[in-house]
Amino acid sequence: MDSTAIILATVVLAVIAILVGILLSKAAVIFKVEVDEKEIAIRECLPGNNCGACGYPGCDGMAKAIAEGKAPVNGCPVGGEDVGKKISQITGGVAAEKEKMVAIVKCKGDCEKAKDVYKYVGPLVCDIAVNSPNQGPKACRYGCLGYGECKAACEFGAISIVDGIAVIDPEKCRACGKCIEACPRNIITLVPYSKKHHILCNSQDKGVEVRKNCSAGCLGCGLCQRSCPKEAIEMKGNLPVIDYSKCVNCGLCEKKCPAKTIS
């Protein structure tokens, strides 16, 4: 190959490279995505769990919603008030006071208190056990199965399995809601952190049947409702329900409960 051909090939390649570079620069301008610096700053404040508990598709979605004024600055339940205050400094908004929430398990039926109707030998997975006879080995068809789906779902190490039931540490809980989604029995719920008394039973059976199955189950006697000075407790079916907006933590309901279901 003579030198003329080499030079010609080099020139052609150089021209192609220049043209490609021009086209890429033009494309970058045409397809440029505008970045909201505020949104980026907000995203950096969020914890990055992408749990969806805020109601948006992960932390990116939450950051975008806050930047656009569609979500409150303290809307991240995992980050809590500390994150809300940081974001408020970025947006210039005010982080409204928001009560801290924690998850509780509505069951006290541990291995000692709850009876079994048979020995379960299947996979130790709640989603599978709940589809076995009687919806699980426990006589109570409403209580915690204790195989730990909720524990596996919790990213904060807030859940332990103690004597066959799930127990949640309120100091570690971030109210992300993943344990609620994981529980096939729907016995986990969020309650205000400041409230200290909860109905720890989920059985819909009548008192006589409850007592056969679990010594810690609610009897549906209504003593808690009648003893509450603030009328914060209402009987719904065979179970009492606490209106936490009325509860003042007086503890009379717990003292009056004969089954010690309120704790």
Tab-separated table of C-alpha atoms in Angstrom:
chain	number	residue	atom	x	y	z
A	1	MET	CA	0.000	0.000	0.000
A	2	ASP	CA	1.438	3.337	-1.055
A	3	SER	CA	1.589	6.413	1.161
A	4	THR	CA	-1.209	8.172	-0.765
A	5	ALA	CA	-3.719	5.450	0.120
A	6	ILE	CA	-2.685	5.562	3.777
A	7	ILE	CA	-3.064	9.331	3.951
A	8	LEU	CA	-6.440	9.137	2.202
A	9	ALA	CA	-7.719	6.490	4.640
A	10	THR	CA	-6.517	8.567	7.609
A	11	VAL	CA	-8.272	11.669	6.302
A	12	VAL	CA	-11.500	9.744	5.708
A	13	LEU	CA	-11.422	8.324	9.256
A	14	ALA	CA	-10.714	11.767	10.689
A	15	VAL	CA	-13.633	13.287	8.774
A	16	ILE	CA	-15.944	10.491	9.970
A	17	ALA	CA	-14.803	11.007	13.583
A	18	ILE	CA	-15.459	14.748	13.302
A	19	LEU	CA	-18.917	14.175	11.828
A	20	VAL	CA	-19.810	11.622	14.541
A	21	GLY	CA	-18.608	14.045	17.201
A	22	ILE	CA	-20.779	16.835	15.747
A	23	LEU	CA	-23.806	14.539	15.551
A	24	LEU	CA	-23.342	13.376	19.157
A	25	SER	CA	-23.029	16.924	20.434
A	26	LYS	CA	-26.194	17.912	18.563
A	27	ALA	CA	-28.028	14.859	19.943
A	28	ALA	CA	-26.923	15.728	23.463
A	29	VAL	CA	-28.492	19.153	23.077
A	30	ILE	CA	-31.683	17.856	21.470
A	31	PHE	CA	-32.241	15.030	23.978
A	32	LYS	CA	-30.930	16.859	27.020
A	33	VAL	CA	-32.950	16.130	30.143
A	34	GLU	CA	-33.320	19.111	32.420
A	35	VAL	CA	-32.177	18.257	35.946
A	36	ASP	CA	-33.781	19.947	38.927
A	37	GLU	CA	-30.966	20.713	41.339
A	38	LYS	CA	-33.480	20.906	44.182
A	39	GLU	CA	-34.725	17.407	43.370
A	40	ILE	CA	-31.164	16.053	43.449
A	41	ALA	CA	-30.507	17.690	46.824
A	42	ILE	CA	-33.740	16.271	48.228
A	43	ARG	CA	-32.893	12.801	46.929
A	44	GLU	CA	-29.564	12.919	48.732
A	45	CYS	CA	-31.392	13.550	52.014
A	46	LEU	CA	-33.721	10.566	51.644
A	47	PRO	CA	-32.547	7.267	53.197
A	48	GLY	CA	-32.600	5.246	49.971
A	49	ASN	CA	-34.664	2.307	51.188
A	50	ASN	CA	-37.051	2.594	48.226
A	51	CYS	CA	-39.724	0.961	50.369
A	52	GLY	CA	-42.671	2.802	48.819
A	53	ALA	CA	-44.213	3.512	52.238
A	54	CYS	CA	-44.501	7.191	51.251
A	55	GLY	CA	-46.881	6.255	48.441
A	56	TYR	CA	-44.421	7.062	45.646
A	57	PRO	CA	-42.288	4.720	43.504
A	58	GLY	CA	-39.143	4.738	45.612
A	59	CYS	CA	-37.006	7.605	46.853
A	60	ASP	CA	-36.557	9.082	43.367
A	61	GLY	CA	-40.309	9.404	42.989
A	62	MET	CA	-40.611	10.924	46.449
A	63	ALA	CA	-37.851	13.463	45.768
A	64	LYS	CA	-39.524	14.524	42.530
A	65	ALA	CA	-42.904	14.883	44.244
A	66	ILE	CA	-41.461	17.017	47.045
A	67	ALA	CA	-39.553	19.206	44.585
A	68	GLU	CA	-42.780	19.778	42.639
A	69	GLY	CA	-44.730	20.564	45.802
A	70	LYS	CA	-46.907	17.461	45.487
A	71	ALA	CA	-45.673	15.790	48.671
A	72	PRO	CA	-44.885	17.124	52.162
A	73	VAL	CA	-41.248	17.624	53.088
A	74	ASN	CA	-41.621	15.163	55.953
A	75	GLY	CA	-43.513	12.562	53.938
A	76	CYS	CA	-40.809	9.894	54.292
A	77	PRO	CA	-41.815	7.622	57.205
A	78	VAL	CA	-38.389	6.014	57.320
A	79	GLY	CA	-36.448	9.269	57.507
A	80	GLY	CA	-38.869	10.796	59.981
A	81	GLU	CA	-38.669	14.340	61.294
A	82	ASP	CA	-34.881	14.617	60.983
A	83	VAL	CA	-35.016	14.095	57.223
A	84	GLY	CA	-38.093	16.332	56.992
A	85	LYS	CA	-36.206	19.213	58.614
A	86	LYS	CA	-33.247	18.823	56.247
A	87	ILE	CA	-35.513	18.835	53.208
A	88	SER	CA	-37.435	21.851	54.518
A	89	GLN	CA	-34.157	23.799	54.507
A	90	ILE	CA	-33.730	22.929	50.832
A	91	THR	CA	-37.265	23.766	49.773
A	92	GLY	CA	-37.792	26.706	52.081
A	93	GLY	CA	-40.936	25.058	53.394
A	94	VAL	CA	-41.935	24.170	56.925
A	95	ALA	CA	-41.906	20.585	58.171
A	96	ALA	CA	-45.285	20.217	59.833
A	97	GLU	CA	-45.331	18.187	63.010
A	98	LYS	CA	-46.053	14.589	62.141
A	99	GLU	CA	-46.622	11.941	64.772
A	100	LYS	CA	-44.187	9.068	64.744
A	101	MET	CA	-45.795	5.734	63.946
A	102	VAL	CA	-44.617	2.222	64.779
A	103	ALA	CA	-45.842	-1.243	63.893
A	104	ILE	CA	-47.378	-3.667	66.380
A	105	VAL	CA	-48.349	-7.323	66.092
A	106	LYS	CA	-51.952	-7.887	67.187
A	107	CYS	CA	-51.263	-11.192	68.887
A	108	LYS	CA	-49.976	-12.419	72.257
A	109	GLY	CA	-50.486	-16.084	71.461
A	110	ASP	CA	-46.991	-17.418	72.050
A	111	CYS	CA	-46.078	-21.092	72.434
A	112	GLU	CA	-47.241	-21.146	76.050
A	113	LYS	CA	-50.583	-19.379	75.576
A	114	ALA	CA	-51.778	-20.544	72.157
A	115	LYS	CA	-52.773	-24.149	71.538
A	116	ASP	CA	-51.879	-26.218	68.482
A	117	VAL	CA	-54.288	-28.620	66.783
A	118	TYR	CA	-51.583	-30.638	65.044
A	119	LYS	CA	-47.835	-30.798	64.523
A	120	TYR	CA	-46.895	-28.866	61.426
A	121	VAL	CA	-44.121	-30.471	59.340
A	122	GLY	CA	-44.268	-28.337	56.202
A	123	PRO	CA	-41.971	-25.476	55.122
A	124	LEU	CA	-41.565	-22.918	57.878
A	125	VAL	CA	-43.019	-20.138	55.763
A	126	CYS	CA	-46.136	-18.194	56.778
A	127	ASP	CA	-47.471	-17.926	53.231
A	128	ILE	CA	-47.342	-21.721	52.891
A	129	ALA	CA	-48.462	-22.633	56.407
A	130	VAL	CA	-51.541	-20.431	56.125
A	131	ASN	CA	-52.755	-22.663	53.282
A	132	SER	CA	-52.457	-25.855	55.329
A	133	PRO	CA	-55.422	-27.397	57.239
A	134	ASN	CA	-57.053	-24.971	59.690
A	135	GLN	CA	-54.951	-22.248	58.021
A	136	GLY	CA	-52.003	-23.347	60.140
A	137	PRO	CA	-51.232	-25.521	63.166
A	138	LYS	CA	-52.483	-23.035	65.761
A	139	ALA	CA	-56.009	-23.551	67.023
A	140	CYS	CA	-56.596	-19.806	66.574
A	141	ARG	CA	-56.934	-19.072	62.866
A	142	TYR	CA	-56.304	-15.364	63.376
A	143	GLY	CA	-53.021	-15.274	65.308
A	144	CYS	CA	-49.353	-14.995	64.426
A	145	LEU	CA	-47.902	-18.113	62.778
A	146	GLY	CA	-44.417	-17.154	63.915
A	147	TYR	CA	-42.385	-18.258	60.897
A	148	GLY	CA	-40.912	-14.847	60.254
A	149	GLU	CA	-42.004	-13.455	56.892
A	150	CYS	CA	-42.267	-10.085	58.599
A	151	LYS	CA	-38.819	-10.442	60.128
A	152	ALA	CA	-37.303	-11.200	56.731
A	153	ALA	CA	-39.059	-8.191	55.217
A	154	CYS	CA	-37.818	-5.735	57.857
A	155	GLU	CA	-34.687	-3.888	56.739
A	156	PHE	CA	-34.082	-2.338	60.142
A	157	GLY	CA	-33.799	-5.416	62.344
A	158	ALA	CA	-36.859	-4.331	64.318
A	159	ILE	CA	-38.602	-7.714	64.369
A	160	SER	CA	-37.721	-10.821	66.360
A	161	ILE	CA	-39.508	-14.151	66.683
A	162	VAL	CA	-39.945	-14.793	70.406
A	163	ASP	CA	-41.675	-17.951	71.669
A	164	GLY	CA	-43.440	-18.470	68.372
A	165	ILE	CA	-44.718	-14.964	67.672
A	166	ALA	CA	-43.308	-11.834	66.061
A	167	VAL	CA	-42.286	-9.032	68.406
A	168	ILE	CA	-41.490	-5.529	67.133
A	169	ASP	CA	-38.971	-3.190	68.763
A	170	PRO	CA	-40.597	0.275	68.580
A	171	GLU	CA	-37.209	1.980	68.874
A	172	LYS	CA	-35.953	0.323	65.691
A	173	CYS	CA	-39.208	0.389	63.710
A	174	ARG	CA	-39.371	3.005	60.928
A	175	ALA	CA	-42.998	2.424	59.950
A	176	CYS	CA	-42.065	1.495	56.382
A	177	GLY	CA	-44.969	-0.967	56.203
A	178	LYS	CA	-43.072	-3.857	54.622
A	179	CYS	CA	-43.938	-6.177	57.501
A	180	ILE	CA	-47.614	-5.317	57.037
A	181	GLU	CA	-47.430	-6.352	53.394
A	182	ALA	CA	-45.544	-9.537	54.251
A	183	CYS	CA	-47.984	-10.848	56.873
A	184	PRO	CA	-50.578	-13.223	55.323
A	185	ARG	CA	-52.775	-12.965	58.420
A	186	ASN	CA	-52.936	-9.144	58.323
A	187	ILE	CA	-52.224	-8.842	62.037
A	188	ILE	CA	-49.609	-6.083	61.852
A	189	THR	CA	-50.703	-2.476	61.917
A	190	LEU	CA	-49.256	0.994	62.502
A	191	VAL	CA	-50.044	2.862	65.707
A	192	PRO	CA	-48.841	6.162	67.199
A	193	TYR	CA	-45.520	5.772	68.998
A	194	SER	CA	-46.759	7.895	71.901
A	195	LYS	CA	-49.662	5.543	72.698
A	196	LYS	CA	-48.785	2.752	75.093
A	197	HIS	CA	-51.877	0.546	75.209
A	198	HIS	CA	-52.932	-1.738	72.359
A	199	ILE	CA	-55.390	-4.568	71.754
A	200	LEU	CA	-53.046	-7.472	71.073
A	201	CYS	CA	-55.565	-9.893	69.620
A	202	ASN	CA	-57.005	-10.356	66.167
A	203	SER	CA	-59.517	-13.162	66.769
A	204	GLN	CA	-63.039	-12.704	65.463
A	205	ASP	CA	-64.361	-15.649	67.504
A	206	LYS	CA	-66.584	-15.351	70.548
A	207	GLY	CA	-65.074	-15.415	74.018
A	208	VAL	CA	-65.757	-19.094	74.786
A	209	GLU	CA	-64.074	-20.233	71.562
A	210	VAL	CA	-61.207	-17.800	72.056
A	211	ARG	CA	-60.515	-19.154	75.536
A	212	LYS	CA	-60.352	-22.720	74.158
A	213	ASN	CA	-57.699	-21.693	71.676
A	214	CYS	CA	-55.581	-19.110	73.499
A	215	SER	CA	-55.327	-17.935	77.099
A	216	ALA	CA	-54.238	-14.467	75.948
A	217	GLY	CA	-57.085	-13.900	73.487
A	218	CYS	CA	-59.703	-11.173	73.821
A	219	LEU	CA	-62.953	-12.400	75.423
A	220	GLY	CA	-65.030	-9.589	73.941
A	221	CYS	CA	-66.424	-8.783	77.396
A	222	GLY	CA	-66.388	-5.018	76.837
A	223	LEU	CA	-64.869	-4.145	80.236
A	224	CYS	CA	-62.198	-2.057	78.533
A	225	GLN	CA	-64.827	-0.062	76.675
A	226	ARG	CA	-66.871	0.571	79.796
A	227	SER	CA	-63.838	1.543	81.875
A	228	CYS	CA	-62.414	4.091	79.429
A	229	PRO	CA	-63.081	7.624	80.746
A	230	LYS	CA	-62.471	9.162	77.317
A	231	GLU	CA	-64.733	6.810	75.332
A	232	ALA	CA	-61.706	5.906	73.231
A	233	ILE	CA	-62.678	2.238	72.883
A	234	GLU	CA	-65.453	0.860	70.724
A	235	MET	CA	-66.539	-2.760	70.347
A	236	LYS	CA	-66.567	-3.848	66.708
A	237	GLY	CA	-67.873	-7.374	66.543
A	238	ASN	CA	-66.100	-9.361	69.235
A	239	LEU	CA	-63.038	-7.115	69.386
A	240	PRO	CA	-62.474	-3.703	70.956
A	241	VAL	CA	-60.878	-1.002	68.818
A	242	ILE	CA	-58.948	1.952	70.266
A	243	ASP	CA	-59.408	5.440	68.870
A	244	TYR	CA	-55.903	6.756	69.492
A	245	SER	CA	-56.967	10.351	68.944
A	246	LYS	CA	-58.972	10.059	72.180
A	247	CYS	CA	-56.642	7.814	74.178
A	248	VAL	CA	-54.723	9.567	76.974
A	249	ASN	CA	-52.631	6.584	78.136
A	250	CYS	CA	-54.462	6.333	81.457
A	251	GLY	CA	-54.075	2.548	81.436
A	252	LEU	CA	-57.496	1.743	82.908
A	253	CYS	CA	-58.336	-0.527	79.975
A	254	GLU	CA	-55.235	-2.608	80.612
A	255	LYS	CA	-56.028	-2.903	84.319
A	256	LYS	CA	-59.611	-4.006	83.665
A	257	CYS	CA	-58.838	-6.561	80.932
A	258	PRO	CA	-59.349	-10.038	82.502
A	259	ALA	CA	-57.363	-11.817	79.761
A	260	LYS	CA	-54.480	-9.313	79.827
A	261	THR	CA	-54.902	-8.891	76.109
A	262	ILE	CA	-54.253	-5.154	76.315
A	263	SER	CA	-50.591	-4.345	76.688
